[in-house]
Coordinates of C-alpha atoms in Angstrom, one line a residue:
Chain C
X1278 CA 26.1 -94.2 96.6
X1279 CA 27.6 -92.3 99.7
X1280 CA 29.8 -90.4 97.2
X1281 CA 27.0 -89.6 95.0
X1282 CA 24.9 -88.4 98.0
X1283 CA 27.8 -86.4 99.4
X1284 CA 28.3 -84.7 96.0
X1285 CA 24.8 -83.7 95.2
X1286 CA 22.6 -83.8 98.4
X1287 CA 23.0 -80.1 99.4
X1288 CA 22.2 -78.9 95.9
X1289 CA 19.2 -81.2 95.6
X1290 CA 18.0 -80.2 99.2
X1291 CA 18.1 -76.6 98.4
X1292 CA 16.3 -77.0 95.2
X1293 CA 13.5 -79.0 97.0
X1294 CA 13.4 -76.7 100.0
X1295 CA 12.8 -73.7 97.6
X1296 CA 9.9 -75.6 96.1
X1297 CA 8.1 -77.0 99.3
X1298 CA 9.3 -74.3 101.7
X1299 CA 9.6 -76.8 104.6
X1300 CA 12.9 -78.1 105.9
X1301 CA 11.6 -81.5 107.3
X1302 CA 9.7 -82.1 104.2
X1303 CA 12.7 -81.3 102.1
X1304 CA 14.9 -83.7 104.0
X1305 CA 12.4 -86.5 103.7
X1306 CA 12.2 -85.8 100.0
X1307 CA 15.9 -86.0 99.3
X1308 CA 16.0 -89.4 101.0
X1309 CA 13.4 -90.5 98.7
X1310 CA 15.1 -89.0 95.7
X1311 CA 18.4 -90.9 96.3
X1312 CA 16.5 -94.0 97.3
X1313 CA 14.9 -93.9 93.8
X1314 CA 18.3 -93.5 92.3
X1315 CA 19.6 -96.4 94.2
X1316 CA 16.7 -98.6 93.0
X1317 CA 16.5 -97.3 89.5
X1318 CA 20.2 -96.4 88.7
X1319 CA 20.2 -98.8 85.7
X1320 CA 17.5 -96.5 84.1
X1321 CA 19.9 -93.7 83.9
X1322 CA 20.7 -93.5 80.1
X1323 CA 23.4 -91.0 80.3
X1324 CA 21.7 -88.5 78.0
X1325 CA 21.8 -85.8 80.7
X1326 CA 24.2 -85.0 83.5
X1327 CA 23.4 -86.8 86.8
X1328 CA 22.6 -83.5 88.5
X1329 CA 19.9 -82.8 85.8
X1330 CA 18.6 -86.3 86.4
X1331 CA 18.5 -85.9 90.1
X1332 CA 16.9 -82.4 89.9
X1333 CA 14.2 -83.8 87.6
X1334 CA 13.4 -86.6 90.1
X1335 CA 13.4 -84.2 92.9
X1336 CA 11.1 -81.8 91.2
X1337 CA 8.6 -84.7 90.5
X1338 CA 8.7 -85.8 94.1
X1339 CA 8.3 -82.3 95.5
X1340 CA 5.4 -81.4 93.3
X1341 CA 3.8 -84.9 94.2
X1342 CA 4.1 -84.2 97.8
X1343 CA 2.6 -80.7 97.5
X1344 CA -0.4 -82.4 95.6
X1345 CA -0.6 -85.1 98.4
X1346 CA -0.8 -82.4 101.3
X1347 CA -2.8 -79.6 99.8
X1348 CA -4.0 -78.4 103.2
X1349 CA -0.5 -78.4 104.7
X1350 CA 1.1 -76.5 101.8
X1351 CA 0.6 -72.8 101.6
X1352 CA -0.7 -71.4 98.5
X1353 CA 1.5 -68.8 96.7
X1354 CA -0.7 -65.9 97.7
X1355 CA -0.7 -66.9 101.4
X1356 CA 3.0 -67.6 101.5
X1357 CA 3.7 -64.2 100.0
X1358 CA 1.8 -62.4 102.7
X1359 CA 3.8 -64.2 105.4
X1360 CA 6.5 -62.2 107.0
X1361 CA 9.9 -63.6 106.5
X1362 CA 12.3 -63.7 109.4
X1363 CA 14.4 -61.3 107.5
X1364 CA 13.3 -57.7 106.8
X1365 CA 10.5 -56.9 104.5
X1366 CA 11.4 -55.4 101.1
X1367 CA 10.3 -52.0 102.4
X1368 CA 12.3 -52.3 105.6
X1369 CA 15.3 -53.5 103.8
X1370 CA 15.1 -50.5 101.4
X1371 CA 14.8 -48.1 104.3
X1372 CA 18.1 -49.6 105.5
X1373 CA 19.4 -49.2 101.9
X1374 CA 20.3 -52.7 101.7
X1375 CA 19.7 -53.3 97.9
X1376 CA 20.8 -57.0 98.2
X1377 CA 18.5 -57.7 101.0
X1378 CA 15.6 -56.2 99.0
X1379 CA 16.4 -58.2 96.0
X1380 CA 16.6 -61.5 97.9
X1381 CA 13.4 -60.7 99.7
X1382 CA 11.7 -60.3 96.3
X1383 CA 13.2 -63.6 95.0
X1384 CA 11.6 -65.3 97.9
X1385 CA 8.2 -63.8 97.0
X1386 CA 8.2 -65.1 93.5
X1387 CA 5.7 -67.8 92.5
X1388 CA 6.9 -71.4 92.6
X1389 CA 7.3 -71.7 88.8
X1390 CA 9.4 -68.4 88.7
X1391 CA 11.4 -69.3 91.7
X1392 CA 12.2 -72.7 90.0
X1393 CA 13.3 -71.4 86.7
X1394 CA 15.5 -68.6 88.3
X1395 CA 17.2 -71.1 90.6
X1396 CA 17.9 -73.6 87.9
X1397 CA 19.4 -70.9 85.6
X1398 CA 21.3 -68.8 88.1
X1399 CA 22.1 -71.3 91.0
X1400 CA 22.2 -74.7 89.4
X1401 CA 23.8 -73.4 86.1
X1402 CA 21.4 -75.3 83.9
X1403 CA 21.3 -74.6 80.2
X1404 CA 18.1 -73.8 78.3
X1405 CA 18.0 -77.6 77.2
X1406 CA 18.5 -78.9 80.8
X1407 CA 15.9 -76.6 82.3
X1408 CA 13.4 -77.9 79.6
X1409 CA 14.3 -81.5 80.5
X1410 CA 13.9 -80.9 84.3
X1411 CA 10.7 -79.0 84.2
X1412 CA 9.2 -80.8 81.2
X1413 CA 8.5 -77.8 79.0
X1414 CA 9.8 -76.8 75.5
X1415 CA 12.9 -74.8 75.3
X1416 CA 11.1 -71.7 73.9
X1417 CA 8.8 -71.8 77.0
X1418 CA 11.9 -72.0 79.2
X1419 CA 13.2 -68.7 77.8
X1420 CA 9.8 -66.9 78.1
X1421 CA 9.2 -68.2 81.5
X1422 CA 12.7 -66.9 82.6
X1423 CA 11.8 -63.6 80.9
X1424 CA 8.5 -63.3 82.9
X1425 CA 10.1 -64.4 86.1
X1426 CA 12.6 -61.6 85.9
X1427 CA 9.9 -59.2 84.8
X1428 CA 7.8 -60.2 87.9
X1429 CA 10.9 -59.7 90.0
X1430 CA 11.3 -56.2 88.7
X1431 CA 7.6 -55.5 89.5
X1432 CA 8.2 -56.6 93.1
X1433 CA 11.3 -54.5 93.4
X1434 CA 9.4 -51.5 92.0
X1435 CA 6.7 -52.1 94.5
X1436 CA 9.2 -52.1 97.1
X1437 CA 10.5 -48.7 96.0
X1438 CA 13.5 -50.0 93.9
X1439 CA 12.7 -49.0 90.2
X1440 CA 15.5 -50.7 88.0
X1441 CA 14.2 -49.0 84.8
X1442 CA 13.4 -52.4 83.3
X1443 CA 11.1 -53.7 81.8
Chain G
X1461 CA 22.6 -72.1 65.7
X1462 CA 25.5 -70.9 63.6
X1463 CA 27.6 -67.7 63.9
X1464 CA 26.0 -66.5 60.7
X1465 CA 22.6 -66.6 62.3
X1466 CA 21.9 -63.2 63.7
X1467 CA 19.7 -63.2 66.9
X1468 CA 17.0 -60.6 67.2
X1469 CA 17.3 -58.1 70.1
X1470 CA 14.5 -60.0 71.8
X1471 CA 16.3 -63.2 71.5
X1472 CA 19.5 -61.6 72.8
X1473 CA 17.8 -60.2 75.8
X1474 CA 16.2 -63.5 76.5
X1475 CA 19.6 -65.2 76.6
X1476 CA 21.2 -62.8 79.1
X1477 CA 20.5 -64.9 82.2
X1478 CA 22.2 -67.9 80.6
X1479 CA 25.1 -65.7 79.4
X1480 CA 25.7 -64.5 83.0
X1481 CA 25.6 -68.1 84.3
X1482 CA 28.0 -69.1 81.6
X1483 CA 25.8 -71.8 80.1
X1484 CA 25.5 -70.6 76.6
X1485 CA 27.3 -72.4 73.7
X1486 CA 30.3 -70.6 72.3
X1487 CA 28.6 -69.3 69.2
X1488 CA 25.7 -67.8 71.2
X1489 CA 28.0 -66.4 73.8
X1490 CA 30.1 -64.7 71.2
X1491 CA 27.0 -63.2 69.6
X1492 CA 25.7 -61.9 73.0
X1493 CA 29.2 -60.6 73.7
X1494 CA 29.3 -58.6 70.4
X1495 CA 25.8 -57.1 71.1
X1496 CA 26.8 -56.2 74.7
X1497 CA 29.9 -54.3 73.3
X1498 CA 27.8 -52.1 70.9
X1499 CA 24.4 -51.7 72.8
X1500 CA 24.6 -49.8 76.1
X1501 CA 21.0 -50.5 76.9
X1502 CA 21.6 -54.2 76.6
X1503 CA 24.7 -53.9 78.7
X1504 CA 22.8 -52.0 81.3
X1505 CA 20.2 -54.8 81.4
X1506 CA 22.9 -57.4 81.7
X1507 CA 24.3 -55.6 84.8
X1508 CA 20.7 -56.2 86.2
X1509 CA 20.8 -59.9 85.3
X1510 CA 24.3 -60.1 87.1
X1511 CA 22.7 -58.7 90.2
X1512 CA 19.9 -61.2 90.1
X1513 CA 22.5 -64.0 89.6
X1514 CA 24.6 -62.9 92.6
X1515 CA 21.6 -62.6 94.9
X1516 CA 20.2 -65.8 93.8
X1517 CA 23.4 -67.7 94.6
X1518 CA 23.6 -65.9 98.0
X1519 CA 20.0 -66.7 98.8
X1520 CA 20.5 -70.3 98.0
X1521 CA 23.8 -70.6 99.9
X1522 CA 22.0 -69.2 103.0
X1523 CA 19.6 -72.1 102.9
X1524 CA 22.0 -74.3 104.7
X1525 CA 22.2 -78.1 104.4
X1526 CA 20.1 -81.0 105.4
X1527 CA 20.6 -82.7 108.8
X1528 CA 22.2 -86.1 109.2
X1529 CA 18.7 -87.5 109.4
X1530 CA 18.3 -87.4 105.7
X1531 CA 21.3 -89.6 105.0
X1532 CA 20.5 -91.9 107.9
X1533 CA 16.9 -92.4 106.4
X1534 CA 18.3 -93.2 103.0
X1535 CA 20.9 -95.7 104.1
X1536 CA 18.5 -97.4 106.5
X1537 CA 16.2 -97.8 103.4
X1538 CA 18.9 -99.1 101.3
X1539 CA 19.9 -101.7 104.0
X1540 CA 16.3 -102.8 104.0
X1541 CA 16.4 -103.3 100.3
X1542 CA 19.6 -105.4 100.6
X1543 CA 18.0 -107.6 103.3
X1544 CA 15.1 -108.2 101.0
X1545 CA 17.5 -109.2 98.3
X1546 CA 19.3 -111.6 100.7
X1547 CA 16.0 -113.0 101.9
X1548 CA 15.1 -113.9 98.3
X1549 CA 18.4 -115.7 98.0
X1550 CA 18.4 -117.4 101.4
X1551 CA 18.1 -121.2 101.7
X1552 CA 15.3 -120.9 104.4
X1553 CA 13.0 -119.3 101.8
X1554 CA 14.5 -121.5 99.2
X1555 CA 13.2 -124.5 101.0
X1556 CA 9.7 -123.8 100.0
X1557 CA 10.7 -123.0 96.6
X1558 CA 12.9 -126.2 96.5
X1559 CA 9.8 -128.2 95.4
X1560 CA 10.0 -126.3 92.1
X1561 CA 13.7 -125.7 91.7
X1562 CA 16.7 -127.8 91.9
X1563 CA 19.6 -127.2 94.2
X1564 CA 21.6 -126.0 91.4
X1565 CA 18.9 -123.4 90.4
X1566 CA 18.8 -122.2 94.0
X1567 CA 22.6 -121.6 94.0
X1568 CA 22.1 -119.7 90.7
X1569 CA 19.4 -117.5 92.3
X1570 CA 21.6 -116.7 95.2
X1571 CA 24.4 -115.7 92.8
X1572 CA 22.1 -113.8 90.5
X1573 CA 20.8 -111.8 93.7
X1574 CA 24.3 -111.1 94.8
X1575 CA 25.1 -109.9 91.3
X1576 CA 22.2 -107.6 91.2
X1577 CA 23.5 -105.9 94.4
X1578 CA 27.0 -105.7 92.8
X1579 CA 25.6 -104.3 89.6
X1580 CA 23.6 -101.6 91.6
X1581 CA 26.8 -100.6 93.3
X1582 CA 28.6 -100.7 89.9
X1583 CA 25.9 -98.5 88.3
X1584 CA 26.1 -96.0 91.1
X1585 CA 29.8 -95.8 90.9
X1586 CA 29.5 -95.2 87.1
X1587 CA 27.2 -92.3 87.9
X1588 CA 29.6 -90.8 90.1
X1589 CA 32.4 -91.2 87.7
X1590 CA 30.3 -89.8 84.9
X1591 CA 29.2 -86.8 86.9
X1592 CA 32.9 -86.1 87.5
X1593 CA 33.5 -85.6 83.9
X1594 CA 30.2 -83.9 83.3
X1595 CA 30.0 -80.4 82.0
X1596 CA 28.4 -79.1 85.2
X1597 CA 31.4 -80.0 87.1
X1598 CA 33.7 -78.5 84.6
X1599 CA 34.8 -75.8 86.8
X1600 CA 36.3 -78.3 89.3
X1601 CA 37.0 -81.6 87.4
X1602 CA 38.1 -80.2 83.9
X1603 CA 40.6 -78.1 85.6
X1604 CA 41.8 -80.4 88.3
X1605 CA 40.7 -77.8 90.8
X1606 CA 41.5 -78.7 94.4
X1607 CA 38.3 -80.4 96.0
X1608 CA 37.6 -80.2 99.6
X1609 CA 34.3 -82.1 99.5
X1610 CA 33.1 -83.9 102.8
X1611 CA 30.4 -86.5 103.2
X1612 CA 28.0 -84.5 105.2
X1613 CA 29.4 -81.2 105.9
X1614 CA 29.9 -79.1 102.7
X1615 CA 31.1 -76.0 104.4
X1616 CA 34.4 -76.6 106.1
X1617 CA 36.0 -74.2 108.3
X1618 CA 39.7 -74.8 109.0
X1619 CA 40.4 -72.5 111.8
X1620 CA 41.2 -69.6 109.6
X1621 CA 38.3 -67.5 110.7
X1622 CA 40.5 -64.4 111.3
X1623 CA 41.2 -64.2 107.6
X1624 CA 38.9 -62.7 105.0
X1625 CA 37.0 -64.7 102.4
X1626 CA 34.9 -64.5 99.3
X1627 CA 32.6 -66.8 97.4
X1628 CA 34.0 -67.2 93.8
X1629 CA 32.6 -68.9 90.8
X1630 CA 35.3 -69.1 88.0
X1631 CA 34.3 -68.6 84.4
X1632 CA 33.8 -71.9 82.5
X1633 CA 36.5 -70.8 79.9
X1634 CA 39.1 -70.1 82.5
X1635 CA 41.9 -72.7 82.4
X1636 CA 43.7 -74.0 85.5
X1637 CA 46.8 -72.0 84.7
X1638 CA 44.7 -68.8 84.3
X1639 CA 43.1 -69.4 87.7
X1640 CA 46.3 -70.2 89.4
X1641 CA 48.0 -67.1 88.1
X1642 CA 44.8 -65.0 89.0
X1643 CA 45.0 -66.4 92.6
X1644 CA 48.7 -65.6 92.8
X1645 CA 48.2 -62.2 91.5
X1646 CA 45.7 -61.5 94.2
X1647 CA 47.6 -63.4 96.8
X1648 CA 44.4 -65.5 97.2
X1649 CA 43.8 -69.1 97.7
X1650 CA 41.0 -71.6 97.5
X1651 CA 40.1 -73.0 100.9
X1652 CA 36.9 -74.8 100.2
X1653 CA 34.7 -76.1 97.4
X1654 CA 33.3 -76.6 94.8
X1655 CA 30.2 -76.2 96.6
X1656 CA 26.8 -76.4 95.2
X1657 CA 26.6 -74.2 92.2
X1658 CA 30.3 -74.5 91.4
X1659 CA 31.1 -71.9 94.0
X1660 CA 34.4 -71.9 95.8
X1661 CA 35.4 -70.2 99.1
X1662 CA 38.5 -68.2 98.6
X1663 CA 40.7 -66.6 101.1
X1664 CA 41.3 -63.1 99.7
X1665 CA 43.3 -61.5 102.5
X1666 CA 45.2 -62.6 105.6
X1667 CA 43.5 -60.9 108.6
X1668 CA 40.1 -59.5 108.9
X1669 CA 39.2 -56.8 106.4
X1670 CA 36.4 -54.2 107.1
X1671 CA 33.0 -54.7 105.1
X1672 CA 34.1 -51.9 102.8
X1673 CA 37.6 -53.2 102.4
X1674 CA 36.2 -56.7 101.6
X1675 CA 33.6 -55.3 99.1
X1676 CA 36.3 -53.5 97.3
X1677 CA 38.5 -56.6 97.1
X1678 CA 35.7 -58.6 95.8
X1679 CA 35.0 -56.0 93.1
X1680 CA 38.6 -56.2 92.0
X1681 CA 38.3 -59.9 91.8
X1682 CA 35.1 -59.7 89.8
X1683 CA 36.6 -57.2 87.3
X1684 CA 38.3 -59.9 85.4
X1685 CA 35.3 -61.4 83.6
X1686 CA 37.5 -63.9 81.8
X1687 CA 38.3 -65.6 84.9
X1688 CA 35.6 -64.8 87.5
X1689 CA 31.9 -65.1 86.6
X1690 CA 30.7 -64.4 90.1
X1691 CA 32.2 -63.1 93.4
X1692 CA 30.7 -62.1 96.7
X1693 CA 31.8 -61.4 100.3
X1694 CA 31.7 -64.5 102.5
X1695 CA 31.7 -65.0 106.3

């Protein structure tokens, strides 16, 4: 269990943290995720990779947690208006830091869009695996990713960085 | 999907993020590659996708790691679970049950409880072993890449802070021989990893490079797409 935890806890923590946006809550949730794995390891059927299974459990727990504490969780619109400790997209652009602008816009995406972008780009999940983790059809995964990227481009354009797409 | 099936331009564009991440199957990847070679606009859009991929990785890497509290909470809870199993099997509790079960049955219960604990440990071990061979770990395990994983501190510094480093994710199709040759050619060495996301920390130069020099070096590394799928300067 220690090896499993050591191998996956950072990845799972970052995935959960991007969903709940609260470090303490994310730490509590990853403990719960791995405890579930300890208790239900015999239910793992080997049809997916362990990391895919872990991320699916983590997602379920993160969303359940958000539903349990509606008043403590910021809605997407409110969250988007809160200033990050880093520069705003406009300030970053003034500093001509294209990377920082892009990262700032990634933070501003809705939960659904953040989730699919993280799963594809950071967690290296295939269309099939994302569909399994999120619980949606594969075709929906592709269109959701497309619209997440489109929204990202709109945010970049609003920050003064027109990429000429879409 | 087969190689005979021609993807529509819309399909191809939708697959670009997975192509950049190296998670398409070989047929789809080949079809996207062919389209990229003949369609400059698609190639331009693919460059945008690669930018997004780079910044998503850097953003996630900047999130840090959980504190030791998470691990302590977990293993405290597991210990509690084990105690419950032991109590079920203990003679003191069994005394009350003894009215219903024979001593032989009690002994069997204790053995069964112990076996359950062992089975749980066995299944967990299997998960670890299976994951080691899983595609998601391919960059590390399939190529016997050196691993520098620690129990609680994934980012390991080894007193080499004066050198210059990059975060590198190797292309899934790159063999260990290709990667070794690539590292030798660039006088580079893996010093840490794989981290979450299959990213390695690679020493790219002895001594401290300026920001511009490091960016140039990283660009050179990234130029060989058959070996490197992602590279970015690292602290």
